[in-house]
PDB file of C-alpha atoms in Angstrom:
ATOM      1  CA  MET A  30      -0.094  -0.013  -0.030  1.00 33.00           C
ATOM      2  CA  GLY A  31       1.548   3.416  -1.120  1.00 34.00           C
ATOM      3  CA  ARG A  32       1.207   6.699   0.764  1.00 37.00           C
ATOM      4  CA  ALA A  33      -1.746   7.775  -1.518  1.00 36.00           C
ATOM      5  CA  SER A  34      -3.654   4.593  -0.584  1.00 38.00           C
ATOM      6  CA  SER A  35      -3.081   5.027   3.138  1.00 39.00           C
ATOM      7  CA  ALA A  36      -4.523   8.618   2.563  1.00 42.00           C
ATOM      8  CA  ALA A  37      -7.620   7.397   1.037  1.00 39.00           C
ATOM      9  CA  CYS A  38      -8.181   5.152   4.058  1.00 41.00           C
ATOM     10  CA  MET A  39      -8.333   8.149   6.226  1.00 45.00           C
ATOM     11  CA  LEU A  40     -11.723   9.185   4.673  1.00 51.00           C
ATOM     12  CA  PHE A  41     -14.406   9.208   7.475  1.00 48.00           C
ATOM     13  CA  TYR A  42     -17.966  10.065   7.641  1.00 46.00           C
ATOM     14  CA  PHE A  43     -19.293  10.940  11.164  1.00 44.00           C
ATOM     15  CA  PRO A  44     -22.901  12.072  11.452  1.00 45.00           C
ATOM     16  CA  LYS A  45     -23.064  12.585  15.249  1.00 46.00           C
ATOM     17  CA  PRO A  46     -19.870  14.621  16.016  1.00 39.00           C
ATOM     18  CA  VAL A  47     -21.365  17.373  13.527  1.00 42.00           C
ATOM     19  CA  MET A  48     -23.951  17.931  15.898  1.00 39.00           C
ATOM     20  CA  LYS A  49     -21.606  18.947  18.620  1.00 47.00           C
ATOM     21  CA  SER A  50     -18.723  21.295  18.949  1.00 44.00           C
ATOM     22  CA  LEU A  51     -15.520  19.188  19.297  1.00 45.00           C
ATOM     23  CA  SER A  52     -13.207  20.018  22.378  1.00 50.00           C
ATOM     24  CA  MET A  53      -9.620  20.467  21.667  1.00 50.00           C
ATOM     25  CA  ARG A  54      -8.678  17.191  22.661  1.00 51.00           C
ATOM     26  CA  GLU A  55     -11.129  15.490  20.614  1.00 48.00           C
ATOM     27  CA  ALA A  56     -10.402  17.496  17.544  1.00 50.00           C
ATOM     28  CA  ASP A  57      -6.589  16.680  18.124  1.00 53.00           C
ATOM     29  CA  GLY A  58      -7.481  13.148  18.118  1.00 50.00           C
ATOM     30  CA  PHE A  59      -9.761  13.364  14.827  1.00 47.00           C
ATOM     31  CA  ARG A  60      -7.027  15.235  13.291  1.00 49.00           C
ATOM     32  CA  SER A  61      -4.415  12.936  13.895  1.00 55.00           C
ATOM     33  CA  CYS A  62      -6.289   9.713  12.595  1.00 61.00           C
ATOM     34  CA  LYS A  63      -9.597  10.777  10.669  1.00 77.00           C
ATOM     35  CA  LEU A  64     -10.314  13.146   7.966  1.00 84.00           C
ATOM     36  CA  PRO A  65     -13.804  14.237   7.761  1.00 87.00           C
ATOM     37  CA  ALA A  66     -15.453  13.343   4.430  1.00 89.00           C
ATOM     38  CA  PHE A  67     -18.889  12.871   2.772  1.00 90.00           C
ATOM     39  CA  PRO A  68     -19.311  10.825  -0.503  1.00 90.00           C
ATOM     40  CA  GLY A  69     -20.633  11.959  -3.563  1.00 91.00           C
ATOM     41  CA  ALA A  70     -22.306   8.776  -4.488  1.00 90.00           C
ATOM     42  CA  GLY A  71     -25.584   6.862  -3.786  1.00 90.00           C
ATOM     43  CA  GLY A  72     -27.365   3.723  -4.637  1.00 88.00           C
ATOM     44  CA  SER A  73     -28.221   0.322  -3.188  1.00 88.00           C
ATOM     45  CA  ILE A  74     -27.647  -3.387  -3.264  1.00 86.00           C
ATOM     46  CA  LYS A  75     -30.427  -5.249  -5.432  1.00 83.00           C
ATOM     47  CA  ASP A  76     -30.296  -9.037  -5.691  1.00 86.00           C
ATOM     48  CA  GLY A  77     -26.792  -8.972  -4.477  1.00 90.00           C
ATOM     49  CA  ILE A  78     -25.708  -6.477  -7.218  1.00 90.00           C
ATOM     50  CA  LEU A  79     -24.542  -2.987  -6.476  1.00 88.00           C
ATOM     51  CA  ASP A  80     -26.735  -0.345  -8.220  1.00 88.00           C
ATOM     52  CA  ALA A  81     -24.982   3.027  -7.608  1.00 88.00           C
ATOM     53  CA  ALA A  82     -23.706   6.128  -8.951  1.00 91.00           C
ATOM     54  CA  LEU A  83     -21.708   9.175  -8.568  1.00 91.00           C
ATOM     55  CA  THR A  84     -23.425  12.251  -7.435  1.00 91.00           C
ATOM     56  CA  PRO A  85     -23.528  14.951 -10.185  1.00 88.00           C
ATOM     57  CA  SER A  86     -20.611  17.337  -9.249  1.00 88.00           C
ATOM     58  CA  LEU A  87     -22.878  20.195  -9.689  1.00 88.00           C
ATOM     59  CA  ILE A  88     -25.127  18.957  -6.903  1.00 89.00           C
ATOM     60  CA  GLN A  89     -22.533  17.350  -4.575  1.00 91.00           C
ATOM     61  CA  PRO A  90     -19.068  16.079  -5.262  1.00 94.00           C
ATOM     62  CA  THR A  91     -17.489  13.941  -2.660  1.00 94.00           C
ATOM     63  CA  THR A  92     -16.285  16.477   0.059  1.00 94.00           C
ATOM     64  CA  PHE A  93     -13.551  16.559   2.681  1.00 94.00           C
ATOM     65  CA  GLY A  94     -11.424  18.771   4.773  1.00 92.00           C
ATOM     66  CA  GLU A  95      -9.063  19.027   7.685  1.00 90.00           C
ATOM     67  CA  ILE A  96     -10.953  19.783  10.910  1.00 84.00           C
ATOM     68  CA  ASP A  97      -8.998  22.876  11.283  1.00 84.00           C
ATOM     69  CA  GLY A  98      -9.637  23.992   7.784  1.00 87.00           C
ATOM     70  CA  GLN A  99      -6.082  23.690   6.884  1.00 89.00           C
ATOM     71  CA  GLN A 100      -4.353  22.224   3.855  1.00 89.00           C
ATOM     72  CA  SER A 101      -2.286  19.152   4.613  1.00 89.00           C
ATOM     73  CA  GLU A 102      -0.181  16.601   2.822  1.00 90.00           C
ATOM     74  CA  ARG A 103      -3.106  13.886   3.026  1.00 88.00           C
ATOM     75  CA  THR A 104      -5.311  16.434   1.495  1.00 91.00           C
ATOM     76  CA  ALA A 105      -3.059  17.015  -1.430  1.00 92.00           C
ATOM     77  CA  GLU A 106      -2.772  13.253  -1.567  1.00 90.00           C
ATOM     78  CA  LEU A 107      -6.398  12.732  -1.987  1.00 90.00           C
ATOM     79  CA  THR A 108      -6.746  15.529  -4.250  1.00 92.00           C
ATOM     80  CA  GLN A 109      -4.253  13.548  -6.590  1.00 93.00           C
ATOM     81  CA  ILE A 110      -6.122  10.356  -6.181  1.00 91.00           C
ATOM     82  CA  PHE A 111      -9.653  11.834  -7.022  1.00 91.00           C
ATOM     83  CA  LYS A 112      -8.150  13.810 -10.081  1.00 93.00           C
ATOM     84  CA  ARG A 113      -6.551  10.823 -11.659  1.00 93.00           C
ATOM     85  CA  SER A 114      -9.742   8.654 -11.186  1.00 91.00           C
ATOM     86  CA  GLY A 115     -12.079  11.206 -12.389  1.00 92.00           C
ATOM     87  CA  ILE A 116     -14.150  11.388  -9.232  1.00 92.00           C
ATOM     88  CA  PRO A 117     -15.560  14.849  -8.826  1.00 93.00           C
ATOM     89  CA  TYR A 118     -14.599  16.301  -5.202  1.00 94.00           C
ATOM     90  CA  GLN A 119     -14.043  19.388  -3.324  1.00 94.00           C
ATOM     91  CA  ILE A 120     -12.257  20.624  -0.103  1.00 94.00           C
ATOM     92  CA  VAL A 121     -13.979  22.638   2.000  1.00 93.00           C
ATOM     93  CA  SER A 122     -12.398  24.924   4.729  1.00 92.00           C
ATOM     94  CA  ASP A 123     -15.107  23.808   7.459  1.00 93.00           C
ATOM     95  CA  MET A 124     -16.563  20.255   7.444  1.00 92.00           C
ATOM     96  CA  HIS A 125     -18.297  20.727  10.580  1.00 91.00           C
ATOM     97  CA  HIS A 126     -20.525  23.610   8.936  1.00 94.00           C
ATOM     98  CA  TRP A 127     -20.749  21.530   5.856  1.00 95.00           C
ATOM     99  CA  GLN A 128     -22.163  18.638   7.467  1.00 93.00           C
ATOM    100  CA  ILE A 129     -24.626  20.501   9.475  1.00 95.00           C
ATOM    101  CA  SER A 130     -25.871  22.446   6.457  1.00 96.00           C
ATOM    102  CA  HIS A 131     -26.161  18.866   4.472  1.00 96.00           C
ATOM    103  CA  LEU A 132     -28.253  17.780   7.306  1.00 96.00           C
ATOM    104  CA  GLY A 133     -30.701  21.106   6.917  1.00 97.00           C
ATOM    105  CA  LEU A 134     -31.187  19.784   3.595  1.00 97.00           C
ATOM    106  CA  VAL A 135     -31.338  15.863   3.899  1.00 97.00           C
ATOM    107  CA  VAL A 136     -33.502  15.695   6.923  1.00 97.00           C
ATOM    108  CA  PRO A 137     -36.748  17.424   5.410  1.00 98.00           C
ATOM    109  CA  LEU A 138     -36.300  15.511   2.422  1.00 98.00           C
ATOM    110  CA  ALA A 139     -36.297  12.176   4.164  1.00 98.00           C
ATOM    111  CA  ASP A 140     -39.160  13.163   6.346  1.00 98.00           C
ATOM    112  CA  ALA A 141     -41.167  13.618   3.198  1.00 98.00           C
ATOM    113  CA  TYR A 142     -41.004   9.951   2.302  1.00 98.00           C
ATOM    114  CA  TYR A 143     -42.055   9.009   5.899  1.00 98.00           C
ATOM    115  CA  ARG A 144     -44.934  11.135   5.832  1.00 98.00           C
ATOM    116  CA  SER A 145     -46.191   9.456   2.783  1.00 98.00           C
ATOM    117  CA  ASP A 146     -48.328   6.530   2.375  1.00 98.00           C
ATOM    118  CA  ASP A 147     -46.876   5.882  -0.970  1.00 98.00           C
ATOM    119  CA  PRO A 148     -43.002   7.015  -0.492  1.00 98.00           C
ATOM    120  CA  ALA A 149     -41.948   5.931  -4.127  1.00 97.00           C
ATOM    121  CA  ASN A 150     -44.708   8.408  -5.560  1.00 98.00           C
ATOM    122  CA  VAL A 151     -44.330  11.087  -2.834  1.00 98.00           C
ATOM    123  CA  TYR A 152     -43.926  13.849  -5.293  1.00 98.00           C
ATOM    124  CA  ARG A 153     -47.580  13.422  -6.375  1.00 98.00           C
ATOM    125  CA  ASP A 154     -48.646  14.634  -3.025  1.00 98.00           C
ATOM    126  CA  LYS A 155     -49.019  18.608  -3.394  1.00 98.00           C
ATOM    127  CA  ASP A 156     -49.423  18.988   0.392  1.00 98.00           C
ATOM    128  CA  ILE A 157     -46.064  17.099   1.327  1.00 98.00           C
ATOM    129  CA  MET A 158     -44.104  18.827  -1.309  1.00 98.00           C
ATOM    130  CA  ALA A 159     -45.431  22.150  -0.032  1.00 98.00           C
ATOM    131  CA  GLN A 160     -44.703  21.178   3.333  1.00 98.00           C
ATOM    132  CA  THR A 161     -41.035  20.303   2.447  1.00 98.00           C
ATOM    133  CA  ALA A 162     -40.441  23.492   1.020  1.00 98.00           C
ATOM    134  CA  ARG A 163     -41.624  25.245   4.033  1.00 97.00           C
ATOM    135  CA  GLU A 164     -39.243  23.280   6.165  1.00 97.00           C
ATOM    136  CA  LEU A 165     -36.264  23.801   3.986  1.00 97.00           C
ATOM    137  CA  LYS A 166     -36.469  27.578   4.039  1.00 96.00           C
ATOM    138  CA  PRO A 167     -36.265  28.030   7.786  1.00 95.00           C
ATOM    139  CA  ASN A 168     -33.552  25.639   8.049  1.00 97.00           C
ATOM    140  CA  PHE A 169     -31.303  27.511   5.503  1.00 96.00           C
ATOM    141  CA  ARG A 170     -32.373  30.760   7.116  1.00 96.00           C
ATOM    142  CA  GLU A 171     -31.301  29.929  10.583  1.00 96.00           C
ATOM    143  CA  LEU A 172     -28.078  28.254   9.631  1.00 97.00           C
ATOM    144  CA  SER A 173     -27.337  31.527   7.582  1.00 97.00           C
ATOM    145  CA  LYS A 174     -28.021  33.541  10.541  1.00 95.00           C
ATOM    146  CA  GLN A 175     -25.834  31.506  12.660  1.00 94.00           C
ATOM    147  CA  SER A 176     -23.057  31.969   9.828  1.00 95.00           C
ATOM    148  CA  ILE A 177     -23.180  28.136   9.204  1.00 94.00           C
ATOM    149  CA  LEU A 178     -24.575  27.648   5.877  1.00 96.00           C
ATOM    150  CA  SER A 179     -22.420  25.833   3.658  1.00 94.00           C
ATOM    151  CA  PRO A 180     -21.894  25.569   0.585  1.00 93.00           C
ATOM    152  CA  PRO A 181     -22.609  29.169  -0.672  1.00 93.00           C
ATOM    153  CA  LYS A 182     -25.076  27.742  -3.157  1.00 93.00           C
ATOM    154  CA  PHE A 183     -27.531  26.815  -0.489  1.00 95.00           C
ATOM    155  CA  HIS A 184     -28.120  30.496  -0.277  1.00 96.00           C
ATOM    156  CA  LEU A 185     -29.680  30.187  -3.602  1.00 95.00           C
ATOM    157  CA  LEU A 186     -32.364  27.815  -1.996  1.00 93.00           C
ATOM    158  CA  ARG A 187     -32.885  30.025   1.183  1.00 95.00           C
ATOM    159  CA  LEU A 188     -33.914  33.011  -1.272  1.00 96.00           C
ATOM    160  CA  CYS A 189     -35.717  30.966  -3.606  1.00 96.00           C
ATOM    161  CA  PRO A 190     -39.435  31.671  -3.425  1.00 97.00           C
ATOM    162  CA  GLN A 191     -41.378  28.718  -1.596  1.00 96.00           C
ATOM    163  CA  PHE A 192     -43.621  28.133  -4.654  1.00 97.00           C
ATOM    164  CA  LEU A 193     -40.543  27.775  -6.981  1.00 97.00           C
ATOM    165  CA  LEU A 194     -38.830  25.426  -4.255  1.00 97.00           C
ATOM    166  CA  LYS A 195     -41.951  23.418  -4.102  1.00 98.00           C
ATOM    167  CA  ILE A 196     -41.773  22.822  -7.991  1.00 98.00           C
ATOM    168  CA  GLY A 197     -38.157  22.227  -7.993  1.00 98.00           C
ATOM    169  CA  LEU A 198     -38.708  19.549  -5.264  1.00 98.00           C
ATOM    170  CA  THR A 199     -41.374  17.616  -7.160  1.00 98.00           C
ATOM    171  CA  MET A 200     -39.370  17.466 -10.087  1.00 98.00           C
ATOM    172  CA  VAL A 201     -36.245  16.034  -8.160  1.00 98.00           C
ATOM    173  CA  PHE A 202     -38.426  13.676  -6.085  1.00 98.00           C
ATOM    174  CA  ARG A 203     -40.066  12.261  -9.493  1.00 98.00           C
ATOM    175  CA  SER A 204     -36.309  12.023 -11.060  1.00 97.00           C
ATOM    176  CA  HIS A 205     -34.321   9.044 -11.413  1.00 94.00           C
ATOM    177  CA  PHE A 206     -31.764  10.942  -9.179  1.00 95.00           C
ATOM    178  CA  GLY A 207     -34.243  11.123  -6.507  1.00 96.00           C
ATOM    179  CA  ASP A 208     -34.597   7.553  -6.775  1.00 95.00           C
ATOM    180  CA  VAL A 209     -30.993   6.459  -6.437  1.00 93.00           C
ATOM    181  CA  PHE A 210     -29.692   9.038  -4.079  1.00 94.00           C
ATOM    182  CA  MET A 211     -32.753  10.149  -1.887  1.00 96.00           C
ATOM    183  CA  TYR A 212     -35.337   7.518  -2.085  1.00 97.00           C
ATOM    184  CA  ARG A 213     -33.213   4.292  -1.682  1.00 94.00           C
ATOM    185  CA  HIS A 214     -31.262   5.615   1.270  1.00 93.00           C
ATOM    186  CA  ALA A 215     -34.371   6.955   3.182  1.00 96.00           C
ATOM    187  CA  MET A 216     -36.210   3.820   3.006  1.00 96.00           C
ATOM    188  CA  LYS A 217     -33.171   1.690   3.889  1.00 93.00           C
ATOM    189  CA  SER A 218     -32.136   3.893   6.828  1.00 94.00           C
ATOM    190  CA  PRO A 219     -35.301   5.244   8.393  1.00 96.00           C
ATOM    191  CA  GLU A 220     -34.008   4.995  12.329  1.00 96.00           C
ATOM    192  CA  GLU A 221     -30.728   6.846  11.135  1.00 95.00           C
ATOM    193  CA  MET A 222     -32.686   9.462   9.393  1.00 96.00           C
ATOM    194  CA  ARG A 223     -34.865  10.004  12.435  1.00 96.00           C
ATOM    195  CA  GLN A 224     -32.097  10.312  14.679  1.00 96.00           C
ATOM    196  CA  LEU A 225     -30.654  12.745  12.524  1.00 96.00           C
ATOM    197  CA  HIS A 226     -33.832  14.717  12.582  1.00 97.00           C
ATOM    198  CA  ARG A 227     -33.824  14.758  16.191  1.00 96.00           C
ATOM    199  CA  ASP A 228     -30.251  15.774  16.382  1.00 95.00           C
ATOM    200  CA  PHE A 229     -30.295  18.556  13.800  1.00 96.00           C
ATOM    201  CA  TYR A 230     -33.445  20.401  15.345  1.00 96.00           C
ATOM    202  CA  SER A 231     -32.005  19.789  18.796  1.00 95.00           C
ATOM    203  CA  PHE A 232     -28.746  21.548  17.565  1.00 93.00           C
ATOM    204  CA  ILE A 233     -30.522  24.566  16.136  1.00 92.00           C
ATOM    205  CA  GLY A 234     -32.860  24.857  19.032  1.00 91.00           C
ATOM    206  CA  GLU A 235     -30.024  24.975  21.521  1.00 89.00           C
ATOM    207  CA  ARG A 236     -28.197  27.706  19.438  1.00 82.00           C
ATOM    208  CA  ARG A 237     -31.219  30.049  19.219  1.00 76.00           C
TER     209      ARG A 237
END
């Protein structure tokens, strides 16, 4: 195993720690062994066969960064790995804020499926689509108010009129993208997503 391979093994997604500020000691521990990251991919296993795809780079490339926001040797190594492989990626300066903002988006999306009696066709339910749009707006507004919202493109959703956001959500939930990257995960991990729902809104409530 070369150095580049060892760097790749340091990729680490942790949903719970993003909900709490890390102490200096904890941060030092994570920095020394783990690299916070989130994969730009999704899918599921059907009949023992992996059916998955990379997330379009415009929407969410594989994202990673050091806890302290600094560039490092291992982030440089990973950059070269992703460049050579052709996998879309981005380095962010604050993975803590990025992952919290990510939850501000995916929690209402997952909730929409759980409210529906027909999750696979939830896009047909205008009331649920409208409710999802109503929930996204204050999430982004509150995260922006706390200077947490990341990446910057989320401000477009924050400023988007609710009726346009509802139309956009309907199209996304109806699409192949919605099936591969949203529906399958929500259906396979309901307890995880409900826990993230509780953690996210608890985090927001504590900071108001």
